[in-house]
């Protein structure tokens, strides 16, 4: 139980609040340092003008992400093929993985489940992403503003796509006792909105966009681990199959990379310079399938 009616939030809830506070401090520090390094034209531009420019880029980034498949070439189609093949291979083991994960739920700390459920929800997601953007706007820092634009555009683009796909596919959630092969397209009941995982998409979209701010591999790994928690919680809660989560991660990476490339032409600050792009590798071993991505 997360709340006591008489005493208020318990330690798990306080831990979640502390995590949110840490993120706010980190982003404020990033913005403050960048502002000290670059007192450029944006400092002389009014906030309303900056806001209009940034919101135009949010919309432009969304449109750009949806139009990119029209411009794909060999490498991009190979990446798509790897994602489809990897998802198909995982599909073979969906039921076994789901049963195993659900059995582990009792040993998961409450604050982890609380964090996963809240961070992956649209309400908390836009509170966080909006907070990052507003911080950048208030201090007139281009890097933080750009990060906010990337977060908002990526979450909106990926979020809308997953809602459409969920409705069209109509896959049943594991918790209702249906097998992995149960589909009822365009069923409005949330019980048939399993594929892909919305919580995973929103959380991992944020993680990938934030990780692009740093080059240290250990720091990036930590960010990705935190961003993977909501997807894991949905797995052991029986809300999603492993393929729902895997495709959610792939959609997140695609949207962030696509919109980040678009924003390169709109802002002077480039995240990690030319270190962009995504590559996938699928390997097979005795009794195992290994799918890895380099980004």
PDB file of C-alpha atoms in Angstrom, residues 11-285:
ATOM      1  CA  UNK A  11       8.617   6.044   2.293  1.00  0.00           C
ATOM      2  CA  UNK A  12       8.105   4.654  -1.231  1.00  0.00           C
ATOM      3  CA  UNK A  13       6.193   7.752  -2.289  1.00  0.00           C
ATOM      4  CA  UNK A  14       8.806  10.022  -0.742  1.00  0.00           C
ATOM      5  CA  UNK A  15      11.500   8.134  -2.661  1.00  0.00           C
ATOM      6  CA  UNK A  16       9.632   8.796  -5.905  1.00  0.00           C
ATOM      7  CA  UNK A  17       9.407  12.502  -5.072  1.00  0.00           C
ATOM      8  CA  UNK A  18      13.144  12.574  -4.355  1.00  0.00           C
ATOM      9  CA  UNK A  19      13.861  10.984  -7.745  1.00  0.00           C
ATOM     10  CA  UNK A  20      11.795  13.664  -9.456  1.00  0.00           C
ATOM     11  CA  UNK A  21      13.669  16.341  -7.491  1.00  0.00           C
ATOM     12  CA  UNK A  22      17.004  14.882  -8.568  1.00  0.00           C
ATOM     13  CA  UNK A  23      15.964  15.049 -12.224  1.00  0.00           C
ATOM     14  CA  UNK A  24      14.890  18.678 -11.840  1.00  0.00           C
ATOM     15  CA  UNK A  25      18.195  19.631 -10.233  1.00  0.00           C
ATOM     16  CA  UNK A  26      20.173  17.813 -12.936  1.00  0.00           C
ATOM     17  CA  UNK A  27      18.367  19.577 -15.744  1.00  0.00           C
ATOM     18  CA  UNK A  28      18.603  22.952 -14.049  1.00  0.00           C
ATOM     19  CA  UNK A  29      22.349  22.403 -13.698  1.00  0.00           C
ATOM     20  CA  UNK A  30      22.670  21.460 -17.377  1.00  0.00           C
ATOM     21  CA  UNK A  31      20.815  24.588 -18.365  1.00  0.00           C
ATOM     22  CA  UNK A  32      22.782  26.838 -16.044  1.00  0.00           C
ATOM     23  CA  UNK A  33      26.130  25.524 -17.288  1.00  0.00           C
ATOM     24  CA  UNK A  34      25.123  25.857 -20.912  1.00  0.00           C
ATOM     25  CA  UNK A  35      23.872  29.380 -20.304  1.00  0.00           C
ATOM     26  CA  UNK A  36      27.209  30.393 -18.826  1.00  0.00           C
ATOM     27  CA  UNK A  37      29.000  29.005 -21.894  1.00  0.00           C
ATOM     28  CA  UNK A  38      26.757  30.597 -24.485  1.00  0.00           C
ATOM     29  CA  UNK A  39      25.306  34.056 -23.943  1.00  0.00           C
ATOM     30  CA  UNK A  40      24.145  34.267 -27.545  1.00  0.00           C
ATOM     31  CA  UNK A  41      21.310  35.687 -29.639  1.00  0.00           C
ATOM     32  CA  UNK A  42      18.591  33.818 -27.753  1.00  0.00           C
ATOM     33  CA  UNK A  43      19.268  35.951 -24.667  1.00  0.00           C
ATOM     34  CA  UNK A  44      18.262  39.018 -26.650  1.00  0.00           C
ATOM     35  CA  UNK A  45      15.081  37.434 -28.021  1.00  0.00           C
ATOM     36  CA  UNK A  46      11.794  37.682 -26.138  1.00  0.00           C
ATOM     37  CA  UNK A  47      10.421  34.557 -24.500  1.00  0.00           C
ATOM     38  CA  UNK A  48       7.178  34.753 -26.475  1.00  0.00           C
ATOM     39  CA  UNK A  49       9.135  34.704 -29.751  1.00  0.00           C
ATOM     40  CA  UNK A  50      11.220  31.790 -28.518  1.00  0.00           C
ATOM     41  CA  UNK A  51       8.086  29.941 -27.437  1.00  0.00           C
ATOM     42  CA  UNK A  52       6.420  30.378 -30.839  1.00  0.00           C
ATOM     43  CA  UNK A  53       9.585  29.241 -32.598  1.00  0.00           C
ATOM     44  CA  UNK A  54       9.958  26.174 -30.378  1.00  0.00           C
ATOM     45  CA  UNK A  55       6.306  25.099 -30.652  1.00  0.00           C
ATOM     46  CA  UNK A  56       6.611  25.390 -34.422  1.00  0.00           C
ATOM     47  CA  UNK A  57       9.559  23.018 -34.210  1.00  0.00           C
ATOM     48  CA  UNK A  58       7.557  20.604 -32.049  1.00  0.00           C
ATOM     49  CA  UNK A  59       4.900  20.430 -34.754  1.00  0.00           C
ATOM     50  CA  UNK A  60       7.500  20.313 -37.523  1.00  0.00           C
ATOM     51  CA  UNK A  61       9.339  17.495 -35.775  1.00  0.00           C
ATOM     52  CA  UNK A  62       6.164  15.420 -35.512  1.00  0.00           C
ATOM     53  CA  UNK A  63       5.389  15.864 -39.207  1.00  0.00           C
ATOM     54  CA  UNK A  64       9.006  15.092 -40.075  1.00  0.00           C
ATOM     55  CA  UNK A  65       9.003  11.841 -38.099  1.00  0.00           C
ATOM     56  CA  UNK A  66       5.910  10.557 -39.906  1.00  0.00           C
ATOM     57  CA  UNK A  67       7.268  11.468 -43.327  1.00  0.00           C
ATOM     58  CA  UNK A  68      10.709   9.876 -42.918  1.00  0.00           C
ATOM     59  CA  UNK A  69       9.745   6.389 -44.257  1.00  0.00           C
ATOM     60  CA  UNK A  70       9.094   8.071 -47.625  1.00  0.00           C
ATOM     61  CA  UNK A  71      12.813   8.924 -47.757  1.00  0.00           C
ATOM     62  CA  UNK A  72      14.264   5.672 -46.429  1.00  0.00           C
ATOM     63  CA  UNK A  73      17.037   3.938 -48.345  1.00  0.00           C
ATOM     64  CA  UNK A  74      18.712   0.557 -48.052  1.00  0.00           C
ATOM     65  CA  UNK A  75      20.178   0.959 -44.565  1.00  0.00           C
ATOM     66  CA  UNK A  76      16.932   2.206 -43.052  1.00  0.00           C
ATOM     67  CA  UNK A  77      14.946  -0.640 -44.561  1.00  0.00           C
ATOM     68  CA  UNK A  78      17.517  -3.112 -43.249  1.00  0.00           C
ATOM     69  CA  UNK A  79      17.059  -1.650 -39.769  1.00  0.00           C
ATOM     70  CA  UNK A  80      13.297  -2.036 -40.078  1.00  0.00           C
ATOM     71  CA  UNK A  81      13.787  -5.620 -41.203  1.00  0.00           C
ATOM     72  CA  UNK A  82      15.973  -6.319 -38.158  1.00  0.00           C
ATOM     73  CA  UNK A  83      13.333  -4.858 -35.838  1.00  0.00           C
ATOM     74  CA  UNK A  84      10.559  -6.906 -37.452  1.00  0.00           C
ATOM     75  CA  UNK A  85      12.675 -10.085 -37.352  1.00  0.00           C
ATOM     76  CA  UNK A  86      13.665  -9.481 -33.737  1.00  0.00           C
ATOM     77  CA  UNK A  87      10.072  -8.846 -32.695  1.00  0.00           C
ATOM     78  CA  UNK A  88       8.986 -12.001 -34.496  1.00  0.00           C
ATOM     79  CA  UNK A  89      11.607 -14.093 -32.714  1.00  0.00           C
ATOM     80  CA  UNK A  90      10.615 -12.715 -29.325  1.00  0.00           C
ATOM     81  CA  UNK A  91       6.986 -13.479 -30.160  1.00  0.00           C
ATOM     82  CA  UNK A  92       7.785 -17.192 -30.074  1.00  0.00           C
ATOM     83  CA  UNK A  93       8.569 -16.952 -26.348  1.00  0.00           C
ATOM     84  CA  UNK A  94       5.972 -14.366 -25.285  1.00  0.00           C
ATOM     85  CA  UNK A  95       3.874 -16.658 -23.125  1.00  0.00           C
ATOM     86  CA  UNK A  96       6.815 -18.258 -21.308  1.00  0.00           C
ATOM     87  CA  UNK A  97       8.392 -14.881 -20.584  1.00  0.00           C
ATOM     88  CA  UNK A  98       5.074 -13.433 -19.396  1.00  0.00           C
ATOM     89  CA  UNK A  99       4.393 -16.319 -17.014  1.00  0.00           C
ATOM     90  CA  UNK A 100       7.894 -16.090 -15.575  1.00  0.00           C
ATOM     91  CA  UNK A 101       7.704 -12.313 -15.138  1.00  0.00           C
ATOM     92  CA  UNK A 102       4.310 -12.388 -13.421  1.00  0.00           C
ATOM     93  CA  UNK A 103       5.644 -14.891 -10.888  1.00  0.00           C
ATOM     94  CA  UNK A 104       8.363 -12.384  -9.917  1.00  0.00           C
ATOM     95  CA  UNK A 105       5.965  -9.552  -9.109  1.00  0.00           C
ATOM     96  CA  UNK A 106       5.727 -10.322  -5.401  1.00  0.00           C
ATOM     97  CA  UNK A 107       9.438  -9.682  -4.892  1.00  0.00           C
ATOM     98  CA  UNK A 108       9.460  -6.250  -6.518  1.00  0.00           C
ATOM     99  CA  UNK A 109       9.642  -3.258  -4.104  1.00  0.00           C
ATOM    100  CA  UNK A 110       6.509  -1.082  -4.048  1.00  0.00           C
ATOM    101  CA  UNK A 111       8.378   2.095  -4.945  1.00  0.00           C
ATOM    102  CA  UNK A 112       9.649   0.475  -8.176  1.00  0.00           C
ATOM    103  CA  UNK A 113       6.090  -0.385  -9.249  1.00  0.00           C
ATOM    104  CA  UNK A 114       4.936   3.091  -8.233  1.00  0.00           C
ATOM    105  CA  UNK A 115       7.701   4.725 -10.238  1.00  0.00           C
ATOM    106  CA  UNK A 116       7.041   2.562 -13.303  1.00  0.00           C
ATOM    107  CA  UNK A 117       3.312   3.222 -13.307  1.00  0.00           C
ATOM    108  CA  UNK A 118       3.641   6.995 -12.857  1.00  0.00           C
ATOM    109  CA  UNK A 119       6.602   7.837 -15.099  1.00  0.00           C
ATOM    110  CA  UNK A 120       5.176   5.911 -18.044  1.00  0.00           C
ATOM    111  CA  UNK A 121       1.758   7.587 -17.847  1.00  0.00           C
ATOM    112  CA  UNK A 122       0.904  10.508 -20.171  1.00  0.00           C
ATOM    113  CA  UNK A 123       0.116  12.872 -17.280  1.00  0.00           C
ATOM    114  CA  UNK A 124       3.448  12.492 -15.514  1.00  0.00           C
ATOM    115  CA  UNK A 125       5.299  12.345 -18.809  1.00  0.00           C
ATOM    116  CA  UNK A 126       4.060  15.732 -19.970  1.00  0.00           C
ATOM    117  CA  UNK A 127       4.561  17.235 -16.524  1.00  0.00           C
ATOM    118  CA  UNK A 128       8.210  16.213 -16.782  1.00  0.00           C
ATOM    119  CA  UNK A 129       8.828  17.093 -20.414  1.00  0.00           C
ATOM    120  CA  UNK A 130       6.915  20.351 -20.077  1.00  0.00           C
ATOM    121  CA  UNK A 131       8.951  21.194 -16.989  1.00  0.00           C
ATOM    122  CA  UNK A 132      12.210  20.686 -18.877  1.00  0.00           C
ATOM    123  CA  UNK A 133      11.061  22.971 -21.697  1.00  0.00           C
ATOM    124  CA  UNK A 134       9.721  25.693 -19.387  1.00  0.00           C
ATOM    125  CA  UNK A 135      13.027  25.686 -17.492  1.00  0.00           C
ATOM    126  CA  UNK A 136      14.917  26.247 -20.740  1.00  0.00           C
ATOM    127  CA  UNK A 137      12.513  28.991 -21.771  1.00  0.00           C
ATOM    128  CA  UNK A 138      12.748  30.825 -18.454  1.00  0.00           C
ATOM    129  CA  UNK A 139      16.544  30.872 -18.402  1.00  0.00           C
ATOM    130  CA  UNK A 140      16.682  31.368 -22.189  1.00  0.00           C
ATOM    131  CA  UNK A 141      19.056  28.479 -22.709  1.00  0.00           C
ATOM    132  CA  UNK A 142      18.996  26.974 -26.177  1.00  0.00           C
ATOM    133  CA  UNK A 143      20.272  23.528 -25.199  1.00  0.00           C
ATOM    134  CA  UNK A 144      17.608  22.996 -22.533  1.00  0.00           C
ATOM    135  CA  UNK A 145      14.910  24.438 -24.796  1.00  0.00           C
ATOM    136  CA  UNK A 146      15.960  22.097 -27.575  1.00  0.00           C
ATOM    137  CA  UNK A 147      15.877  19.129 -25.207  1.00  0.00           C
ATOM    138  CA  UNK A 148      12.360  20.134 -24.154  1.00  0.00           C
ATOM    139  CA  UNK A 149      11.280  20.406 -27.787  1.00  0.00           C
ATOM    140  CA  UNK A 150      12.802  16.991 -28.539  1.00  0.00           C
ATOM    141  CA  UNK A 151      11.032  15.428 -25.548  1.00  0.00           C
ATOM    142  CA  UNK A 152       7.661  16.977 -26.342  1.00  0.00           C
ATOM    143  CA  UNK A 153       7.763  16.212 -30.060  1.00  0.00           C
ATOM    144  CA  UNK A 154       9.035  12.645 -29.614  1.00  0.00           C
ATOM    145  CA  UNK A 155       6.480  11.775 -26.920  1.00  0.00           C
ATOM    146  CA  UNK A 156       3.617  13.263 -28.951  1.00  0.00           C
ATOM    147  CA  UNK A 157       4.651  11.579 -32.182  1.00  0.00           C
ATOM    148  CA  UNK A 158       5.291   8.167 -30.629  1.00  0.00           C
ATOM    149  CA  UNK A 159       2.261   8.434 -28.336  1.00  0.00           C
ATOM    150  CA  UNK A 160      -0.144   9.112 -31.187  1.00  0.00           C
ATOM    151  CA  UNK A 161       1.335   6.298 -33.267  1.00  0.00           C
ATOM    152  CA  UNK A 162       1.004   3.744 -30.483  1.00  0.00           C
ATOM    153  CA  UNK A 163      -2.632   4.669 -29.878  1.00  0.00           C
ATOM    154  CA  UNK A 164      -3.466   4.092 -33.538  1.00  0.00           C
ATOM    155  CA  UNK A 165      -1.539   0.812 -33.693  1.00  0.00           C
ATOM    156  CA  UNK A 166      -3.097  -0.443 -30.449  1.00  0.00           C
ATOM    157  CA  UNK A 167      -6.583   0.081 -31.831  1.00  0.00           C
ATOM    158  CA  UNK A 168      -5.806  -1.453 -35.213  1.00  0.00           C
ATOM    159  CA  UNK A 169      -4.066  -4.546 -33.824  1.00  0.00           C
ATOM    160  CA  UNK A 170      -6.385  -5.200 -30.865  1.00  0.00           C
ATOM    161  CA  UNK A 171      -4.076  -7.568 -29.029  1.00  0.00           C
ATOM    162  CA  UNK A 172      -5.287  -8.968 -25.697  1.00  0.00           C
ATOM    163  CA  UNK A 173      -3.346  -8.258 -22.518  1.00  0.00           C
ATOM    164  CA  UNK A 174      -1.796 -11.234 -20.673  1.00  0.00           C
ATOM    165  CA  UNK A 175      -3.601 -10.545 -17.385  1.00  0.00           C
ATOM    166  CA  UNK A 176      -6.987 -11.539 -18.784  1.00  0.00           C
ATOM    167  CA  UNK A 177      -5.958 -15.117 -19.442  1.00  0.00           C
ATOM    168  CA  UNK A 178      -5.902 -14.883 -23.215  1.00  0.00           C
ATOM    169  CA  UNK A 179      -2.984 -16.284 -25.163  1.00  0.00           C
ATOM    170  CA  UNK A 180      -0.471 -14.257 -27.132  1.00  0.00           C
ATOM    171  CA  UNK A 181      -2.397 -15.038 -30.333  1.00  0.00           C
ATOM    172  CA  UNK A 182      -5.648 -13.375 -29.238  1.00  0.00           C
ATOM    173  CA  UNK A 183      -6.494 -10.349 -31.402  1.00  0.00           C
ATOM    174  CA  UNK A 184      -9.669  -8.301 -31.812  1.00  0.00           C
ATOM    175  CA  UNK A 185      -8.922  -5.276 -34.021  1.00  0.00           C
ATOM    176  CA  UNK A 186     -10.694  -1.978 -33.250  1.00  0.00           C
ATOM    177  CA  UNK A 187     -12.080  -3.282 -29.959  1.00  0.00           C
ATOM    178  CA  UNK A 188     -12.406  -0.178 -27.731  1.00  0.00           C
ATOM    179  CA  UNK A 189     -11.935  -2.194 -24.529  1.00  0.00           C
ATOM    180  CA  UNK A 190      -8.478  -1.522 -22.992  1.00  0.00           C
ATOM    181  CA  UNK A 191      -8.142  -5.277 -22.491  1.00  0.00           C
ATOM    182  CA  UNK A 192      -7.327  -5.435 -26.203  1.00  0.00           C
ATOM    183  CA  UNK A 193      -4.865  -2.524 -26.303  1.00  0.00           C
ATOM    184  CA  UNK A 194      -1.676  -4.405 -25.517  1.00  0.00           C
ATOM    185  CA  UNK A 195       0.484  -3.919 -28.629  1.00  0.00           C
ATOM    186  CA  UNK A 196       2.676  -1.881 -28.323  1.00  0.00           C
ATOM    187  CA  UNK A 197       3.309  -0.678 -24.756  1.00  0.00           C
ATOM    188  CA  UNK A 198       2.508   3.006 -24.267  1.00  0.00           C
ATOM    189  CA  UNK A 199       4.278   3.209 -20.901  1.00  0.00           C
ATOM    190  CA  UNK A 200       7.428   1.809 -22.473  1.00  0.00           C
ATOM    191  CA  UNK A 201       7.271   4.246 -25.380  1.00  0.00           C
ATOM    192  CA  UNK A 202       6.878   7.369 -23.249  1.00  0.00           C
ATOM    193  CA  UNK A 203       9.496   6.374 -20.670  1.00  0.00           C
ATOM    194  CA  UNK A 204      12.116   5.128 -23.130  1.00  0.00           C
ATOM    195  CA  UNK A 205      11.575   8.095 -25.434  1.00  0.00           C
ATOM    196  CA  UNK A 206      12.544  10.349 -22.534  1.00  0.00           C
ATOM    197  CA  UNK A 207      15.500   8.147 -21.621  1.00  0.00           C
ATOM    198  CA  UNK A 208      16.906   8.094 -25.149  1.00  0.00           C
ATOM    199  CA  UNK A 209      16.499  11.848 -25.603  1.00  0.00           C
ATOM    200  CA  UNK A 210      18.170  12.563 -22.250  1.00  0.00           C
ATOM    201  CA  UNK A 211      20.993  10.063 -22.799  1.00  0.00           C
ATOM    202  CA  UNK A 212      21.935  11.936 -25.961  1.00  0.00           C
ATOM    203  CA  UNK A 213      23.081  14.804 -23.755  1.00  0.00           C
ATOM    204  CA  UNK A 214      25.983  12.774 -22.423  1.00  0.00           C
ATOM    205  CA  UNK A 215      28.940  10.827 -23.788  1.00  0.00           C
ATOM    206  CA  UNK A 216      29.922   8.877 -20.674  1.00  0.00           C
ATOM    207  CA  UNK A 217      28.829   5.244 -21.316  1.00  0.00           C
ATOM    208  CA  UNK A 218      28.151   4.498 -17.640  1.00  0.00           C
ATOM    209  CA  UNK A 219      25.930   7.534 -17.246  1.00  0.00           C
ATOM    210  CA  UNK A 220      24.080   6.701 -20.449  1.00  0.00           C
ATOM    211  CA  UNK A 221      23.599   3.113 -19.262  1.00  0.00           C
ATOM    212  CA  UNK A 222      22.143   4.319 -15.972  1.00  0.00           C
ATOM    213  CA  UNK A 223      19.680   6.555 -17.794  1.00  0.00           C
ATOM    214  CA  UNK A 224      18.582   3.697 -20.037  1.00  0.00           C
ATOM    215  CA  UNK A 225      18.121   1.390 -17.040  1.00  0.00           C
ATOM    216  CA  UNK A 226      15.888   3.953 -15.331  1.00  0.00           C
ATOM    217  CA  UNK A 227      13.970   4.435 -18.573  1.00  0.00           C
ATOM    218  CA  UNK A 228      13.418   0.680 -18.856  1.00  0.00           C
ATOM    219  CA  UNK A 229      11.721   0.337 -15.460  1.00  0.00           C
ATOM    220  CA  UNK A 230       8.185   1.271 -16.639  1.00  0.00           C
ATOM    221  CA  UNK A 231       8.336  -1.352 -19.382  1.00  0.00           C
ATOM    222  CA  UNK A 232       9.521  -3.990 -16.924  1.00  0.00           C
ATOM    223  CA  UNK A 233       6.727  -3.170 -14.471  1.00  0.00           C
ATOM    224  CA  UNK A 234       4.126  -3.576 -17.215  1.00  0.00           C
ATOM    225  CA  UNK A 235       5.591  -6.986 -18.016  1.00  0.00           C
ATOM    226  CA  UNK A 236       5.393  -8.462 -14.517  1.00  0.00           C
ATOM    227  CA  UNK A 237       2.006  -6.827 -13.895  1.00  0.00           C
ATOM    228  CA  UNK A 238       0.601  -8.785 -16.839  1.00  0.00           C
ATOM    229  CA  UNK A 239      -0.294  -5.644 -18.791  1.00  0.00           C
ATOM    230  CA  UNK A 240       1.952  -6.364 -21.769  1.00  0.00           C
ATOM    231  CA  UNK A 241       3.837  -9.089 -23.589  1.00  0.00           C
ATOM    232  CA  UNK A 242       7.572  -8.842 -24.177  1.00  0.00           C
ATOM    233  CA  UNK A 243       7.000  -8.098 -27.874  1.00  0.00           C
ATOM    234  CA  UNK A 244       4.825  -5.107 -26.889  1.00  0.00           C
ATOM    235  CA  UNK A 245       7.738  -3.707 -24.925  1.00  0.00           C
ATOM    236  CA  UNK A 246      10.404  -4.528 -27.518  1.00  0.00           C
ATOM    237  CA  UNK A 247       8.505  -2.754 -30.288  1.00  0.00           C
ATOM    238  CA  UNK A 248       7.851   0.152 -27.936  1.00  0.00           C
ATOM    239  CA  UNK A 249      11.596   0.601 -27.453  1.00  0.00           C
ATOM    240  CA  UNK A 250      12.197   0.461 -31.209  1.00  0.00           C
ATOM    241  CA  UNK A 251       9.499   3.084 -31.868  1.00  0.00           C
ATOM    242  CA  UNK A 252      10.992   5.332 -29.177  1.00  0.00           C
ATOM    243  CA  UNK A 253      14.468   5.209 -30.692  1.00  0.00           C
ATOM    244  CA  UNK A 254      13.181   5.826 -34.209  1.00  0.00           C
ATOM    245  CA  UNK A 255      11.112   8.856 -33.186  1.00  0.00           C
ATOM    246  CA  UNK A 256      13.874  10.471 -31.133  1.00  0.00           C
ATOM    247  CA  UNK A 257      16.522   9.936 -33.817  1.00  0.00           C
ATOM    248  CA  UNK A 258      14.266  11.234 -36.557  1.00  0.00           C
ATOM    249  CA  UNK A 259      13.193  14.370 -34.707  1.00  0.00           C
ATOM    250  CA  UNK A 260      16.687  15.031 -33.363  1.00  0.00           C
ATOM    251  CA  UNK A 261      17.991  15.035 -36.923  1.00  0.00           C
ATOM    252  CA  UNK A 262      15.273  17.518 -37.897  1.00  0.00           C
ATOM    253  CA  UNK A 263      16.148  19.809 -34.993  1.00  0.00           C
ATOM    254  CA  UNK A 264      19.789  19.905 -36.108  1.00  0.00           C
ATOM    255  CA  UNK A 265      18.691  22.309 -38.827  1.00  0.00           C
ATOM    256  CA  UNK A 266      16.736  24.463 -36.379  1.00  0.00           C
ATOM    257  CA  UNK A 267      19.167  24.976 -33.497  1.00  0.00           C
ATOM    258  CA  UNK A 268      22.880  25.741 -33.283  1.00  0.00           C
ATOM    259  CA  UNK A 269      23.422  23.257 -30.450  1.00  0.00           C
ATOM    260  CA  UNK A 270      23.902  19.710 -31.730  1.00  0.00           C
ATOM    261  CA  UNK A 271      23.579  16.811 -29.289  1.00  0.00           C
ATOM    262  CA  UNK A 272      26.839  14.822 -29.373  1.00  0.00           C
ATOM    263  CA  UNK A 273      27.815  16.276 -32.742  1.00  0.00           C
ATOM    264  CA  UNK A 274      27.813  13.633 -35.468  1.00  0.00           C
ATOM    265  CA  UNK A 275      27.329  10.703 -33.115  1.00  0.00           C
ATOM    266  CA  UNK A 276      23.848   9.890 -34.356  1.00  0.00           C
ATOM    267  CA  UNK A 277      22.152   6.923 -35.884  1.00  0.00           C
ATOM    268  CA  UNK A 278      21.015   3.497 -34.753  1.00  0.00           C
ATOM    269  CA  UNK A 279      22.370   0.057 -35.588  1.00  0.00           C
ATOM    270  CA  UNK A 280      20.915  -3.309 -34.609  1.00  0.00           C
ATOM    271  CA  UNK A 281      22.486  -6.701 -34.258  1.00  0.00           C
ATOM    272  CA  UNK A 282      20.694 -10.039 -33.905  1.00  0.00           C
ATOM    273  CA  UNK A 283      22.660 -13.025 -32.673  1.00  0.00           C
ATOM    274  CA  UNK A 284      21.833 -16.639 -31.888  1.00  0.00           C
ATOM    275  CA  UNK A 285      23.308 -18.964 -29.349  1.00  0.00           C
TER     276      UNK A 285
END
